[in-house]
Amino acid sequence: MKPVNIAIFASGAGSNARALLSHFSNDPAVRVAVVISNKAGAGVHEVAQEFDVPSVVLGDIGAYESNLIEEMLSSHQVDFIVLAGFLLKVPDSLVQLYANRIINIHPALLPKFGGKGMYGNRVHAAVKAQGETETGITIHYVNEHYDEGAVIFQASCPVAPEDSEDDIRKKVQELEHLHFPAIVSKVVKGEL
Ligand code: GRF
């Protein structure tokens, strides 16, 4: 049977992209067809290379001014888009084209600590500043509004008063790497 093709969009180091690539390298039913980043220097390009998956810099293809990104996704026969630390807003046209086929991971328990500008350590700093006793991850569909699409899955971890931002980040990252590939796998196979 033809595998489900996914595209990973990422702007950063790519630890979640690595978890996804590693997971799906052992699953003939799902193939990571392409990795797309808005940053030429992002670590995720090296991660893609390690797994022999082509990676593309979004800026190079003028994604926001044309339909080149849509053509590229179609040339790779991409069925689902997975955002793994992608900092740009996905254009509305793409959200419509891939309705309910774009999945994002957010490093907090949405609807708390979401929205424009809430990414990376800013999220963990806000969690600490608010004195939260727990935080976690949210895996959700992407719609036209930042972090507002339907929730697919959440997992939480405790936050201790003495935890630093970095401690919180590490706990959240552990949850991400543990759950994201498994949940993406279920969604793209229609099991969830
Ligand atoms: C993760 O915390 C993810 O939840 C968020 O961006 C971060 C990406 O980290 N959306 P990495 O590049 O996967 O290491």
mmCIF file of C-alpha atoms and ligand atoms in Angstrom:
data_model
loop_
_atom_site.group_PDB
_atom_site.id
_atom_site.type_symbol
_atom_site.label_atom_id
_atom_site.label_comp_id
_atom_site.label_asym_id
_atom_site.label_seq_id
_atom_site.Cartn_x
_atom_site.Cartn_y
_atom_site.Cartn_z
ATOM 1 C CA MET A 1 0.000 0.000 0.000
ATOM 2 C CA LYS A 2 1.145 3.548 -0.737
ATOM 3 C CA PRO A 3 2.586 5.192 2.400
ATOM 4 C CA VAL A 4 1.073 8.351 3.863
ATOM 5 C CA ASN A 5 3.444 11.194 2.992
ATOM 6 C CA ILE A 6 4.121 13.883 5.537
ATOM 7 C CA ALA A 7 6.011 17.182 5.368
ATOM 8 C CA ILE A 8 7.660 18.477 8.539
ATOM 9 C CA PHE A 9 7.825 22.270 8.924
ATOM 10 C CA ALA A 10 10.400 23.429 11.505
ATOM 11 C CA SER A 11 12.327 26.602 12.328
ATOM 12 C CA GLY A 12 14.763 25.434 14.991
ATOM 13 C CA ALA A 13 17.018 22.729 16.299
ATOM 14 C CA GLY A 14 14.670 20.026 15.163
ATOM 15 C CA SER A 15 14.566 17.736 18.175
ATOM 16 C CA ASN A 16 10.902 16.955 17.450
ATOM 17 C CA ALA A 17 11.666 16.537 13.765
ATOM 18 C CA ARG A 18 14.339 14.037 14.797
ATOM 19 C CA ALA A 19 11.867 12.142 16.970
ATOM 20 C CA LEU A 20 9.405 11.997 14.049
ATOM 21 C CA LEU A 21 12.036 11.014 11.467
ATOM 22 C CA SER A 22 13.415 8.332 13.730
ATOM 23 C CA HIS A 23 9.955 6.944 14.524
ATOM 24 C CA PHE A 24 8.810 6.815 10.904
ATOM 25 C CA SER A 25 12.091 5.393 9.595
ATOM 26 C CA ASN A 26 10.814 2.151 11.114
ATOM 27 C CA ASP A 27 7.289 2.412 9.741
ATOM 28 C CA PRO A 28 6.704 1.579 6.067
ATOM 29 C CA ALA A 29 3.160 3.016 6.292
ATOM 30 C CA VAL A 30 4.354 6.607 6.819
ATOM 31 C CA ARG A 31 7.069 8.447 4.938
ATOM 32 C CA VAL A 32 8.567 11.847 5.736
ATOM 33 C CA ALA A 33 8.749 13.193 2.189
ATOM 34 C CA VAL A 34 10.270 16.614 2.838
ATOM 35 C CA VAL A 35 11.403 18.939 5.629
ATOM 36 C CA ILE A 36 10.654 22.624 5.190
ATOM 37 C CA SER A 37 12.172 25.476 7.193
ATOM 38 C CA ASN A 38 11.974 29.243 7.036
ATOM 39 C CA LYS A 39 15.583 29.429 8.270
ATOM 40 C CA ALA A 40 18.597 28.468 6.174
ATOM 41 C CA GLY A 41 20.773 27.898 9.255
ATOM 42 C CA ALA A 42 18.261 25.865 11.259
ATOM 43 C CA GLY A 43 19.622 22.662 12.803
ATOM 44 C CA VAL A 44 16.694 20.768 11.353
ATOM 45 C CA HIS A 45 18.389 20.707 7.909
ATOM 46 C CA GLU A 46 21.218 18.577 9.316
ATOM 47 C CA VAL A 47 18.709 16.330 11.004
ATOM 48 C CA ALA A 48 16.897 15.831 7.684
ATOM 49 C CA GLN A 49 20.200 15.056 5.973
ATOM 50 C CA GLU A 50 20.984 12.379 8.560
ATOM 51 C CA PHE A 51 17.763 10.644 7.574
ATOM 52 C CA ASP A 52 18.268 11.200 3.838
ATOM 53 C CA VAL A 53 15.187 13.366 3.579
ATOM 54 C CA PRO A 54 15.313 16.465 1.344
ATOM 55 C CA SER A 55 15.060 19.797 3.161
ATOM 56 C CA VAL A 56 13.987 23.086 1.673
ATOM 57 C CA VAL A 57 14.337 26.701 2.813
ATOM 58 C CA LEU A 58 10.974 28.405 2.566
ATOM 59 C CA GLY A 59 12.519 31.798 1.732
ATOM 60 C CA ASP A 60 14.090 30.301 -1.368
ATOM 61 C CA ILE A 61 10.766 29.410 -2.843
ATOM 62 C CA GLY A 62 8.983 32.692 -2.130
ATOM 63 C CA ALA A 63 6.293 30.762 -0.308
ATOM 64 C CA TYR A 64 4.208 33.653 0.820
ATOM 65 C CA GLU A 65 4.021 35.442 -2.477
ATOM 66 C CA SER A 66 3.116 32.561 -4.721
ATOM 67 C CA ASN A 67 1.623 29.103 -4.806
ATOM 68 C CA LEU A 68 5.059 27.526 -5.138
ATOM 69 C CA ILE A 69 4.796 25.958 -1.706
ATOM 70 C CA GLU A 70 1.552 24.280 -2.705
ATOM 71 C CA GLU A 71 3.151 23.007 -5.896
ATOM 72 C CA MET A 72 6.094 21.689 -3.925
ATOM 73 C CA LEU A 73 3.853 19.880 -1.467
ATOM 74 C CA SER A 74 1.937 18.413 -4.339
ATOM 75 C CA SER A 75 5.128 17.329 -6.135
ATOM 76 C CA HIS A 76 6.106 15.410 -2.984
ATOM 77 C CA GLN A 77 2.526 14.098 -2.789
ATOM 78 C CA VAL A 78 2.236 15.409 0.760
ATOM 79 C CA ASP A 79 -0.882 14.209 2.563
ATOM 80 C CA PHE A 80 -0.260 15.776 6.002
ATOM 81 C CA ILE A 81 1.795 18.713 7.282
ATOM 82 C CA VAL A 82 3.362 18.433 10.730
ATOM 83 C CA LEU A 83 4.577 21.618 12.407
ATOM 84 C CA ALA A 84 7.446 20.834 14.764
ATOM 85 C CA GLY A 85 8.558 24.182 16.131
ATOM 86 C CA PHE A 86 7.590 26.223 13.076
ATOM 87 C CA LEU A 87 7.510 29.888 14.011
ATOM 88 C CA LEU A 88 5.724 31.428 11.036
ATOM 89 C CA LYS A 89 1.986 31.535 10.681
ATOM 90 C CA VAL A 90 0.785 29.077 8.064
ATOM 91 C CA PRO A 91 -0.889 30.989 5.208
ATOM 92 C CA ASP A 92 -4.690 30.733 5.227
ATOM 93 C CA SER A 93 -4.659 29.274 1.707
ATOM 94 C CA LEU A 94 -2.584 26.344 2.946
ATOM 95 C CA VAL A 95 -4.799 25.883 6.014
ATOM 96 C CA GLN A 96 -7.764 25.601 3.668
ATOM 97 C CA LEU A 97 -6.003 23.283 1.234
ATOM 98 C CA TYR A 98 -4.923 20.998 4.091
ATOM 99 C CA ALA A 99 -7.976 21.412 6.309
ATOM 100 C CA ASN A 100 -7.657 19.014 9.271
ATOM 101 C CA ARG A 101 -4.404 17.751 7.799
ATOM 102 C CA ILE A 102 -2.010 20.158 9.561
ATOM 103 C CA ILE A 103 -0.878 19.156 13.055
ATOM 104 C CA ASN A 104 1.036 21.378 15.489
ATOM 105 C CA ILE A 105 2.681 20.784 18.843
ATOM 106 C CA HIS A 106 2.621 23.519 21.459
ATOM 107 C CA PRO A 107 4.794 23.335 24.599
ATOM 108 C CA ALA A 108 2.030 24.161 27.115
ATOM 109 C CA LEU A 109 -1.492 23.177 28.039
ATOM 110 C CA LEU A 110 -3.567 25.260 25.621
ATOM 111 C CA PRO A 111 -5.601 27.427 25.827
ATOM 112 C CA LYS A 112 -3.155 28.605 28.480
ATOM 113 C CA PHE A 113 0.087 30.175 27.299
ATOM 114 C CA GLY A 114 -0.729 30.197 23.595
ATOM 115 C CA GLY A 115 -1.088 32.789 20.863
ATOM 116 C CA LYS A 116 1.181 35.014 18.845
ATOM 117 C CA GLY A 117 4.638 35.436 20.378
ATOM 118 C CA MET A 118 4.232 32.498 22.751
ATOM 119 C CA TYR A 119 6.942 30.088 21.727
ATOM 120 C CA GLY A 120 10.086 28.487 23.104
ATOM 121 C CA ASN A 121 11.322 29.631 26.495
ATOM 122 C CA ARG A 122 8.820 32.507 26.539
ATOM 123 C CA VAL A 123 6.167 29.909 27.224
ATOM 124 C CA HIS A 124 8.111 28.285 30.041
ATOM 125 C CA ALA A 125 9.004 31.701 31.529
ATOM 126 C CA ALA A 126 5.313 32.614 31.589
ATOM 127 C CA VAL A 127 4.408 29.288 33.199
ATOM 128 C CA LYS A 128 6.985 29.947 35.921
ATOM 129 C CA ALA A 129 5.969 33.599 36.384
ATOM 130 C CA GLN A 130 2.329 32.573 36.869
ATOM 131 C CA GLY A 131 3.324 30.042 39.536
ATOM 132 C CA GLU A 132 1.679 27.168 37.658
ATOM 133 C CA THR A 133 1.920 23.795 39.366
ATOM 134 C CA GLU A 134 1.675 21.901 36.087
ATOM 135 C CA THR A 135 2.349 22.395 32.412
ATOM 136 C CA GLY A 136 2.622 20.071 29.442
ATOM 137 C CA ILE A 137 2.078 19.690 25.720
ATOM 138 C CA THR A 138 -0.820 20.179 23.356
ATOM 139 C CA ILE A 139 -1.026 18.503 19.966
ATOM 140 C CA HIS A 140 -3.716 20.149 17.863
ATOM 141 C CA TYR A 141 -5.012 20.772 14.365
ATOM 142 C CA VAL A 142 -4.056 24.092 12.811
ATOM 143 C CA ASN A 143 -6.696 26.583 11.805
ATOM 144 C CA GLU A 144 -6.471 30.247 10.754
ATOM 145 C CA HIS A 145 -5.735 31.423 14.327
ATOM 146 C CA TYR A 146 -2.562 30.858 16.323
ATOM 147 C CA ASP A 147 -2.907 27.870 18.685
ATOM 148 C CA GLU A 148 -6.700 27.732 18.439
ATOM 149 C CA GLY A 149 -7.341 24.616 16.340
ATOM 150 C CA ALA A 150 -9.083 21.558 17.814
ATOM 151 C CA VAL A 151 -7.058 19.741 20.441
ATOM 152 C CA ILE A 152 -6.046 16.178 19.563
ATOM 153 C CA PHE A 153 -4.029 15.262 22.653
ATOM 154 C CA GLN A 154 -2.601 16.761 25.839
ATOM 155 C CA ALA A 155 -0.167 15.429 28.422
ATOM 156 C CA SER A 156 0.973 17.180 31.562
ATOM 157 C CA CYS A 157 3.899 17.251 33.958
ATOM 158 C CA PRO A 158 4.314 18.839 37.400
ATOM 159 C CA VAL A 159 6.110 22.155 37.879
ATOM 160 C CA ALA A 160 7.902 22.665 41.203
ATOM 161 C CA PRO A 161 8.434 26.177 42.605
ATOM 162 C CA GLU A 162 12.192 25.702 42.372
ATOM 163 C CA ASP A 163 12.099 24.608 38.700
ATOM 164 C CA SER A 164 13.985 26.957 36.355
ATOM 165 C CA GLU A 165 12.718 27.759 32.848
ATOM 166 C CA ASP A 166 15.238 25.252 31.609
ATOM 167 C CA ASP A 167 13.990 22.554 33.981
ATOM 168 C CA ILE A 168 10.465 23.149 32.704
ATOM 169 C CA ARG A 169 11.655 23.027 29.091
ATOM 170 C CA LYS A 170 13.367 19.679 29.682
ATOM 171 C CA LYS A 171 10.259 18.140 31.233
ATOM 172 C CA VAL A 172 8.081 19.399 28.385
ATOM 173 C CA GLN A 173 10.542 18.217 25.755
ATOM 174 C CA GLU A 174 10.498 14.743 27.247
ATOM 175 C CA LEU A 175 6.718 14.662 26.848
ATOM 176 C CA GLU A 176 7.004 15.961 23.279
ATOM 177 C CA HIS A 177 9.447 13.306 22.151
ATOM 178 C CA LEU A 178 7.487 10.587 23.915
ATOM 179 C CA HIS A 179 4.059 11.430 22.500
ATOM 180 C CA PHE A 180 4.319 13.472 19.293
ATOM 181 C CA PRO A 181 5.430 10.703 16.886
ATOM 182 C CA ALA A 182 2.866 8.234 18.251
ATOM 183 C CA ILE A 183 0.009 10.728 18.039
ATOM 184 C CA VAL A 184 0.991 11.898 14.533
ATOM 185 C CA SER A 185 1.150 8.263 13.478
ATOM 186 C CA LYS A 186 -2.383 7.620 14.736
ATOM 187 C CA VAL A 187 -3.809 10.761 13.134
ATOM 188 C CA VAL A 188 -2.295 10.195 9.686
ATOM 189 C CA LYS A 189 -3.421 6.562 9.717
ATOM 190 C CA GLY A 190 -6.962 7.618 10.644
ATOM 191 C CA GLU A 191 -6.753 5.812 13.978
ATOM 192 C CA LEU A 192 -7.512 8.885 16.077
HETATM 193 C C1 GRF B 1 8.977 22.593 20.770
HETATM 194 O O1 GRF B 1 8.944 22.925 22.119
HETATM 195 C C2 GRF B 1 7.586 22.641 20.189
HETATM 196 O O2 GRF B 1 6.592 22.337 21.095
HETATM 197 C C3 GRF B 1 7.476 24.097 19.816
HETATM 198 O O3 GRF B 1 8.759 24.451 19.359
HETATM 199 C C4 GRF B 1 9.741 23.633 19.977
HETATM 200 C C5 GRF B 1 10.603 23.046 18.907
HETATM 201 O O4 GRF B 1 11.748 22.444 19.404
HETATM 202 N N1 GRF B 1 6.362 24.322 18.927
HETATM 203 P P1 GRF B 1 12.637 21.527 18.451
HETATM 204 O O5 GRF B 1 13.166 22.384 17.324
HETATM 205 O O6 GRF B 1 11.787 20.417 17.957
HETATM 206 O O7 GRF B 1 13.760 21.035 19.334
#
